[in-house]
């Protein structure tokens, strides 16, 4: 049985401490313990009040997520909550840390809530494809009003204690020892009050919302904008409608339970919980011991003040780490800093930070022209454009200029990190840190492990990545790393579909309806069609067939969004794509010149070919040991490439479709294009055993393919 409750009595107050490390979820042992200790406190005449708190850094982090989808035995969360709510003695939640999901729902069953300053609350179930199913959808609207409760539940955001006090979720903020203060609070209310308030009885705010249709329509608009394709948000909104319209609280609870089961049974729940655990697994490196020492990162340096350099600098400043940007060109530096300032001002205008916070944060970013100014930093991240010779020159200079124990990292999206390491005297301190654009927004951080990167460097970067609020994933140093290598197959298929008869807007809308945040041709227009075209011209290499249409468009000055025409047409000042019928003659000509007979192509074929290209390449990456586990690929695709979280990432999508089905489709595609569709052995073997990607053991013998280019135009797609 997992977890327990530590029981003690101080000054007539029973203290119930949830002890289920590290974050105190409501596992079976905790539910049992809560019931037993509530009964014990209730029957002890010397006890006049009860304080419920958590051991360590968390109050209660919610239901035990690993139990979803399993057969649950013993008492339910509802059984435990009933004991709390029906207690004749006042129960005070002493929120010492995270009170999330079922954790906040526990606190909402208590009569009073006191929080430490570090405490925070939230109902993040929506991120797991669920709704708050232990009364949260019925109680929170009663406490803060339905409109605010909907915003909290649909965003899943964490709310710090100070804000929670303003909202009325907590009754008091503790400045000192939270348990001592809660005990004093309990004694006080036990003495003064004969009855104690229950959130379930507060009907004023839900009654006031009755008949106000704007609350629900605004929530629907918010969900459509921020949670496209997801099932749970609609059910959360329905629960709140019930809270507003039903007279009986218990009837609302029954509806909540009904909708919760619907979410639980929906495949999106499995997919999203896969990502929850996948992100946590990805931050661990199989052969780097947990206890590996980590360096302190107190000051950072950035080389290059372009979009990437500026975005990365913001990530450091946002968490309070001073950062110094070095650029060789004063004009560039000025432009870069002005762009950062604009970004922060935008955040202030949107109410995402105060002017005071902006001043403090922006003040942490300094800049200059010389490497000597960063001699004392703990880490330098080089973020110049993708050219190996230039990066080698920078690394050699950094090695001389920066203190010996500092980490030297490169934000390369595809160059050889070992080559960079080998030009320094500290190869163990060299690592790839591939941020995604815009770096201050995108969560993915591909950490590229060179052959000589030390365990200490890796452990430091993984922990820094988490501190920077990123989702770090380790890749071996191999061409394209994880994300861009998979992307290559995906865009190859999109381009082949174009040659075979599909049109860009058909490919894009099929994939966007599947859930991708942006189709491949809209993406190419955004990045610029001319990047690859110019690079190919410069190197004098023949374009592959799949780039022929791209090149033909560039020959006609169609470079993408930057000049208002590419695969699509754009109206000045707008990023909205409009189909470009004038391109169709070009597609037909290029198809003909390259021996393709154009035909009708179904949306399903588009989805299958593009997505299975990701899956097949992902399986090869796993076989080679470039990624540690299949979930890492899912984390990469969800956080860096706009793959829908509710499908759980490409590898999980394949698992859920069935690897035998995936294998058969690949065989069918291979009939027409055997070279591209060489099936990963892993897919073949798992399809025979009806296995899943998660079942594949991480290879001990890593054998990444080699063959880096000296320049990479993959860019930060
Ligand atoms: C719910 O409550 C449903 C109810 O409404 C209705 C029920 C009827 N369960 O994130 P960390 C593990 S749904 C099980 O690295 P941090 C996590 O996997 C729940 N395990 O720490 C990791 O394991 P490992 C709603 C959990 O300090 C370890 O704890 N609640 C749970 O960076 C450390 O986690 C949520 O969605 C859990 N609930 O962040 C909150 N939570 O060491 C989910 C964590 O083996 N949790 N683990 O890798 C979080 O957001 C963060 O964990 C938290 C701490 C902010 C609490």
PDB file of N, CA and C in Angstrom, residues 367-431:
ATOM      1  N   UNK A 367      25.029  43.329 -21.950  1.00  0.00           N
ATOM      2  CA  UNK A 367      25.565  42.954 -23.257  1.00  0.00           C
ATOM      3  C   UNK A 367      26.884  43.661 -23.527  1.00  0.00           C
ATOM      4  N   UNK A 368      27.604  43.184 -24.515  1.00  0.00           N
ATOM      5  CA  UNK A 368      28.883  43.797 -24.874  1.00  0.00           C
ATOM      6  C   UNK A 368      29.473  43.123 -26.093  1.00  0.00           C
ATOM      7  N   UNK A 369      30.700  43.536 -26.436  1.00  0.00           N
ATOM      8  CA  UNK A 369      31.299  43.065 -27.690  1.00  0.00           C
ATOM      9  C   UNK A 369      32.476  42.114 -27.470  1.00  0.00           C
ATOM     10  N   UNK A 370      32.860  41.932 -26.194  1.00  0.00           N
ATOM     11  CA  UNK A 370      34.090  41.169 -25.973  1.00  0.00           C
ATOM     12  C   UNK A 370      33.850  39.904 -25.133  1.00  0.00           C
ATOM     13  N   UNK A 371      34.572  38.834 -25.501  1.00  0.00           N
ATOM     14  CA  UNK A 371      34.462  37.574 -24.758  1.00  0.00           C
ATOM     15  C   UNK A 371      34.997  37.712 -23.336  1.00  0.00           C
ATOM     16  N   UNK A 372      35.874  38.708 -23.122  1.00  0.00           N
ATOM     17  CA  UNK A 372      36.422  38.880 -21.765  1.00  0.00           C
ATOM     18  C   UNK A 372      35.329  39.206 -20.743  1.00  0.00           C
ATOM     19  N   UNK A 373      34.252  39.818 -21.241  1.00  0.00           N
ATOM     20  CA  UNK A 373      33.159  40.197 -20.327  1.00  0.00           C
ATOM     21  C   UNK A 373      32.431  38.974 -19.764  1.00  0.00           C
ATOM     22  N   UNK A 374      32.659  37.800 -20.384  1.00  0.00           N
ATOM     23  CA  UNK A 374      31.966  36.609 -19.863  1.00  0.00           C
ATOM     24  C   UNK A 374      32.956  35.604 -19.269  1.00  0.00           C
ATOM     25  N   UNK A 375      34.103  36.112 -18.865  1.00  0.00           N
ATOM     26  CA  UNK A 375      35.132  35.188 -18.358  1.00  0.00           C
ATOM     27  C   UNK A 375      34.680  34.456 -17.094  1.00  0.00           C
ATOM     28  N   UNK A 376      33.750  35.063 -16.328  1.00  0.00           N
ATOM     29  CA  UNK A 376      33.384  34.464 -15.034  1.00  0.00           C
ATOM     30  C   UNK A 376      32.037  33.732 -15.062  1.00  0.00           C
ATOM     31  N   UNK A 377      31.445  33.534 -16.225  1.00  0.00           N
ATOM     32  CA  UNK A 377      30.117  32.881 -16.231  1.00  0.00           C
ATOM     33  C   UNK A 377      30.262  31.374 -16.017  1.00  0.00           C
ATOM     34  N   UNK A 378      29.148  30.733 -15.605  1.00  0.00           N
ATOM     35  CA  UNK A 378      29.179  29.292 -15.349  1.00  0.00           C
ATOM     36  C   UNK A 378      28.807  28.495 -16.595  1.00  0.00           C
ATOM     37  N   UNK A 379      28.119  29.151 -17.516  1.00  0.00           N
ATOM     38  CA  UNK A 379      27.765  28.479 -18.766  1.00  0.00           C
ATOM     39  C   UNK A 379      27.711  29.520 -19.889  1.00  0.00           C
ATOM     40  N   UNK A 380      28.167  29.113 -21.064  1.00  0.00           N
ATOM     41  CA  UNK A 380      27.986  29.973 -22.240  1.00  0.00           C
ATOM     42  C   UNK A 380      27.176  29.170 -23.254  1.00  0.00           C
ATOM     43  N   UNK A 381      26.161  29.810 -23.827  1.00  0.00           N
ATOM     44  CA  UNK A 381      25.422  29.147 -24.906  1.00  0.00           C
ATOM     45  C   UNK A 381      25.674  29.915 -26.193  1.00  0.00           C
ATOM     46  N   UNK A 382      26.290  29.238 -27.133  1.00  0.00           N
ATOM     47  CA  UNK A 382      26.560  29.860 -28.430  1.00  0.00           C
ATOM     48  C   UNK A 382      25.300  29.728 -29.281  1.00  0.00           C
ATOM     49  N   UNK A 383      24.847  30.865 -29.841  1.00  0.00           N
ATOM     50  CA  UNK A 383      23.610  30.843 -30.633  1.00  0.00           C
ATOM     51  C   UNK A 383      23.784  31.667 -31.902  1.00  0.00           C
ATOM     52  N   UNK A 384      24.818  31.311 -32.674  1.00  0.00           N
ATOM     53  CA  UNK A 384      25.021  32.007 -33.962  1.00  0.00           C
ATOM     54  C   UNK A 384      24.465  31.114 -35.069  1.00  0.00           C
ATOM     55  N   UNK A 385      24.517  31.581 -36.328  1.00  0.00           N
ATOM     56  CA  UNK A 385      23.884  30.786 -37.374  1.00  0.00           C
ATOM     57  C   UNK A 385      24.659  29.491 -37.645  1.00  0.00           C
ATOM     58  N   UNK A 386      23.988  28.576 -38.375  1.00  0.00           N
ATOM     59  CA  UNK A 386      24.484  27.214 -38.486  1.00  0.00           C
ATOM     60  C   UNK A 386      25.635  27.069 -39.475  1.00  0.00           C
ATOM     61  N   UNK A 387      26.841  27.294 -38.993  1.00  0.00           N
ATOM     62  CA  UNK A 387      28.008  27.088 -39.843  1.00  0.00           C
ATOM     63  C   UNK A 387      29.120  26.546 -38.950  1.00  0.00           C
ATOM     64  N   UNK A 388      29.587  25.335 -39.278  1.00  0.00           N
ATOM     65  CA  UNK A 388      30.525  24.663 -38.379  1.00  0.00           C
ATOM     66  C   UNK A 388      31.828  25.440 -38.226  1.00  0.00           C
ATOM     67  N   UNK A 389      32.351  25.975 -39.329  1.00  0.00           N
ATOM     68  CA  UNK A 389      33.632  26.686 -39.237  1.00  0.00           C
ATOM     69  C   UNK A 389      33.528  27.874 -38.284  1.00  0.00           C
ATOM     70  N   UNK A 390      32.401  28.610 -38.391  1.00  0.00           N
ATOM     71  CA  UNK A 390      32.201  29.757 -37.512  1.00  0.00           C
ATOM     72  C   UNK A 390      32.094  29.298 -36.054  1.00  0.00           C
ATOM     73  N   UNK A 391      31.367  28.215 -35.836  1.00  0.00           N
ATOM     74  CA  UNK A 391      31.178  27.738 -34.459  1.00  0.00           C
ATOM     75  C   UNK A 391      32.497  27.228 -33.882  1.00  0.00           C
ATOM     76  N   UNK A 392      33.308  26.587 -34.738  1.00  0.00           N
ATOM     77  CA  UNK A 392      34.608  26.087 -34.258  1.00  0.00           C
ATOM     78  C   UNK A 392      35.481  27.257 -33.802  1.00  0.00           C
ATOM     79  N   UNK A 393      35.450  28.310 -34.586  1.00  0.00           N
ATOM     80  CA  UNK A 393      36.246  29.493 -34.247  1.00  0.00           C
ATOM     81  C   UNK A 393      35.784  30.068 -32.893  1.00  0.00           C
ATOM     82  N   UNK A 394      34.471  30.128 -32.730  1.00  0.00           N
ATOM     83  CA  UNK A 394      33.914  30.678 -31.468  1.00  0.00           C
ATOM     84  C   UNK A 394      34.290  29.792 -30.280  1.00  0.00           C
ATOM     85  N   UNK A 395      34.171  28.482 -30.461  1.00  0.00           N
ATOM     86  CA  UNK A 395      34.479  27.584 -29.345  1.00  0.00           C
ATOM     87  C   UNK A 395      35.947  27.676 -28.935  1.00  0.00           C
ATOM     88  N   UNK A 396      36.824  27.821 -29.922  1.00  0.00           N
ATOM     89  CA  UNK A 396      38.260  27.946 -29.591  1.00  0.00           C
ATOM     90  C   UNK A 396      38.473  29.212 -28.760  1.00  0.00           C
ATOM     91  N   UNK A 397      37.825  30.305 -29.174  1.00  0.00           N
ATOM     92  CA  UNK A 397      37.995  31.575 -28.436  1.00  0.00           C
ATOM     93  C   UNK A 397      37.388  31.469 -27.039  1.00  0.00           C
ATOM     94  N   UNK A 398      36.223  30.847 -26.972  1.00  0.00           N
ATOM     95  CA  UNK A 398      35.564  30.730 -25.656  1.00  0.00           C
ATOM     96  C   UNK A 398      36.424  29.919 -24.696  1.00  0.00           C
ATOM     97  N   UNK A 399      37.034  28.879 -25.234  1.00  0.00           N
ATOM     98  CA  UNK A 399      37.858  27.991 -24.402  1.00  0.00           C
ATOM     99  C   UNK A 399      38.991  28.779 -23.734  1.00  0.00           C
ATOM    100  N   UNK A 400      39.503  29.765 -24.446  1.00  0.00           N
ATOM    101  CA  UNK A 400      40.572  30.610 -23.893  1.00  0.00           C
ATOM    102  C   UNK A 400      40.005  31.637 -22.913  1.00  0.00           C
ATOM    103  N   UNK A 401      38.837  32.221 -23.273  1.00  0.00           N
ATOM    104  CA  UNK A 401      38.343  33.385 -22.540  1.00  0.00           C
ATOM    105  C   UNK A 401      37.570  33.060 -21.259  1.00  0.00           C
ATOM    106  N   UNK A 402      36.892  31.927 -21.228  1.00  0.00           N
ATOM    107  CA  UNK A 402      35.959  31.646 -20.127  1.00  0.00           C
ATOM    108  C   UNK A 402      36.607  30.716 -19.105  1.00  0.00           C
ATOM    109  N   UNK A 403      36.281  30.902 -17.826  1.00  0.00           N
ATOM    110  CA  UNK A 403      36.916  30.104 -16.755  1.00  0.00           C
ATOM    111  C   UNK A 403      36.841  28.602 -17.062  1.00  0.00           C
ATOM    112  N   UNK A 404      37.850  27.862 -16.566  1.00  0.00           N
ATOM    113  CA  UNK A 404      38.043  26.470 -16.993  1.00  0.00           C
ATOM    114  C   UNK A 404      36.885  25.538 -16.697  1.00  0.00           C
ATOM    115  N   UNK A 405      36.167  25.807 -15.583  1.00  0.00           N
ATOM    116  CA  UNK A 405      35.121  24.837 -15.236  1.00  0.00           C
ATOM    117  C   UNK A 405      33.746  25.212 -15.794  1.00  0.00           C
ATOM    118  N   UNK A 406      33.696  26.233 -16.655  1.00  0.00           N
ATOM    119  CA  UNK A 406      32.379  26.613 -17.213  1.00  0.00           C
ATOM    120  C   UNK A 406      31.971  25.631 -18.319  1.00  0.00           C
ATOM    121  N   UNK A 407      30.660  25.473 -18.463  1.00  0.00           N
ATOM    122  CA  UNK A 407      30.126  24.623 -19.546  1.00  0.00           C
ATOM    123  C   UNK A 407      30.051  25.454 -20.825  1.00  0.00           C
ATOM    124  N   UNK A 408      30.456  24.861 -21.934  1.00  0.00           N
ATOM    125  CA  UNK A 408      30.316  25.518 -23.233  1.00  0.00           C
ATOM    126  C   UNK A 408      29.257  24.758 -24.023  1.00  0.00           C
ATOM    127  N   UNK A 409      28.149  25.427 -24.309  1.00  0.00           N
ATOM    128  CA  UNK A 409      27.041  24.744 -24.977  1.00  0.00           C
ATOM    129  C   UNK A 409      26.779  25.393 -26.334  1.00  0.00           C
ATOM    130  N   UNK A 410      26.300  24.578 -27.264  1.00  0.00           N
ATOM    131  CA  UNK A 410      25.958  25.131 -28.580  1.00  0.00           C
ATOM    132  C   UNK A 410      24.475  24.932 -28.833  1.00  0.00           C
ATOM    133  N   UNK A 411      23.849  25.988 -29.354  1.00  0.00           N
ATOM    134  CA  UNK A 411      22.424  25.883 -29.703  1.00  0.00           C
ATOM    135  C   UNK A 411      22.278  25.352 -31.138  1.00  0.00           C
ATOM    136  N   UNK A 412      23.148  24.465 -31.539  1.00  0.00           N
ATOM    137  CA  UNK A 412      23.042  23.980 -32.917  1.00  0.00           C
ATOM    138  C   UNK A 412      21.795  23.120 -33.099  1.00  0.00           C
ATOM    139  N   UNK A 413      21.211  23.210 -34.306  1.00  0.00           N
ATOM    140  CA  UNK A 413      20.045  22.367 -34.574  1.00  0.00           C
ATOM    141  C   UNK A 413      20.453  21.139 -35.373  1.00  0.00           C
ATOM    142  N   UNK A 414      21.768  21.008 -35.673  1.00  0.00           N
ATOM    143  CA  UNK A 414      22.127  19.819 -36.447  1.00  0.00           C
ATOM    144  C   UNK A 414      23.608  19.628 -36.714  1.00  0.00           C
ATOM    145  N   UNK A 415      24.481  20.424 -36.092  1.00  0.00           N
ATOM    146  CA  UNK A 415      25.915  20.244 -36.374  1.00  0.00           C
ATOM    147  C   UNK A 415      26.559  19.311 -35.339  1.00  0.00           C
ATOM    148  N   UNK A 416      27.784  18.900 -35.682  1.00  0.00           N
ATOM    149  CA  UNK A 416      28.485  17.867 -34.918  1.00  0.00           C
ATOM    150  C   UNK A 416      29.051  18.432 -33.603  1.00  0.00           C
ATOM    151  N   UNK A 417      28.422  18.052 -32.493  1.00  0.00           N
ATOM    152  CA  UNK A 417      28.844  18.570 -31.184  1.00  0.00           C
ATOM    153  C   UNK A 417      30.228  18.024 -30.804  1.00  0.00           C
ATOM    154  N   UNK A 418      30.581  16.811 -31.277  1.00  0.00           N
ATOM    155  CA  UNK A 418      31.913  16.255 -30.966  1.00  0.00           C
ATOM    156  C   UNK A 418      33.014  17.092 -31.612  1.00  0.00           C
ATOM    157  N   UNK A 419      32.738  17.601 -32.809  1.00  0.00           N
ATOM    158  CA  UNK A 419      33.744  18.434 -33.482  1.00  0.00           C
ATOM    159  C   UNK A 419      33.987  19.697 -32.656  1.00  0.00           C
ATOM    160  N   UNK A 420      32.919  20.249 -32.095  1.00  0.00           N
ATOM    161  CA  UNK A 420      33.066  21.451 -31.257  1.00  0.00           C
ATOM    162  C   UNK A 420      33.843  21.117 -29.985  1.00  0.00           C
ATOM    163  N   UNK A 421      33.524  19.955 -29.395  1.00  0.00           N
ATOM    164  CA  UNK A 421      34.190  19.553 -28.146  1.00  0.00           C
ATOM    165  C   UNK A 421      35.685  19.366 -28.394  1.00  0.00           C
ATOM    166  N   UNK A 422      36.006  18.740 -29.527  1.00  0.00           N
ATOM    167  CA  UNK A 422      37.405  18.395 -29.785  1.00  0.00           C
ATOM    168  C   UNK A 422      38.292  19.601 -30.055  1.00  0.00           C
ATOM    169  N   UNK A 423      37.692  20.755 -30.334  1.00  0.00           N
ATOM    170  CA  UNK A 423      38.563  21.916 -30.554  1.00  0.00           C
ATOM    171  C   UNK A 423      38.808  22.667 -29.245  1.00  0.00           C
ATOM    172  N   UNK A 424      38.333  22.113 -28.129  1.00  0.00           N
ATOM    173  CA  UNK A 424      38.575  22.770 -26.831  1.00  0.00           C
ATOM    174  C   UNK A 424      39.446  21.877 -25.945  1.00  0.00           C
ATOM    175  N   UNK A 425      39.890  22.465 -24.824  1.00  0.00           N
ATOM    176  CA  UNK A 425      40.669  21.663 -23.862  1.00  0.00           C
ATOM    177  C   UNK A 425      39.733  21.060 -22.809  1.00  0.00           C
ATOM    178  N   UNK A 426      38.422  21.253 -22.987  1.00  0.00           N
ATOM    179  CA  UNK A 426      37.469  20.754 -21.992  1.00  0.00           C
ATOM    180  C   UNK A 426      36.307  19.997 -22.661  1.00  0.00           C
ATOM    181  N   UNK A 427      36.607  18.936 -23.422  1.00  0.00           N
ATOM    182  CA  UNK A 427      35.528  18.263 -24.159  1.00  0.00           C
ATOM    183  C   UNK A 427      34.402  17.736 -23.253  1.00  0.00           C
ATOM    184  N   UNK A 428      34.748  17.423 -21.989  1.00  0.00           N
ATOM    185  CA  UNK A 428      33.721  16.930 -21.059  1.00  0.00           C
ATOM    186  C   UNK A 428      32.701  17.994 -20.708  1.00  0.00           C
ATOM    187  N   UNK A 429      33.089  19.254 -20.921  1.00  0.00           N
ATOM    188  CA  UNK A 429      32.193  20.371 -20.548  1.00  0.00           C
ATOM    189  C   UNK A 429      31.433  20.895 -21.758  1.00  0.00           C
ATOM    190  N   UNK A 430      31.530  20.189 -22.883  1.00  0.00           N
ATOM    191  CA  UNK A 430      30.852  20.671 -24.088  1.00  0.00           C
ATOM    192  C   UNK A 430      29.605  19.831 -24.346  1.00  0.00           C
ATOM    193  N   UNK A 431      28.527  20.524 -24.689  1.00  0.00           N
ATOM    194  CA  UNK A 431      27.236  19.847 -24.841  1.00  0.00           C
ATOM    195  C   UNK A 431      26.395  20.649 -25.842  1.00  0.00           C
TER     196      UNK A 431
END
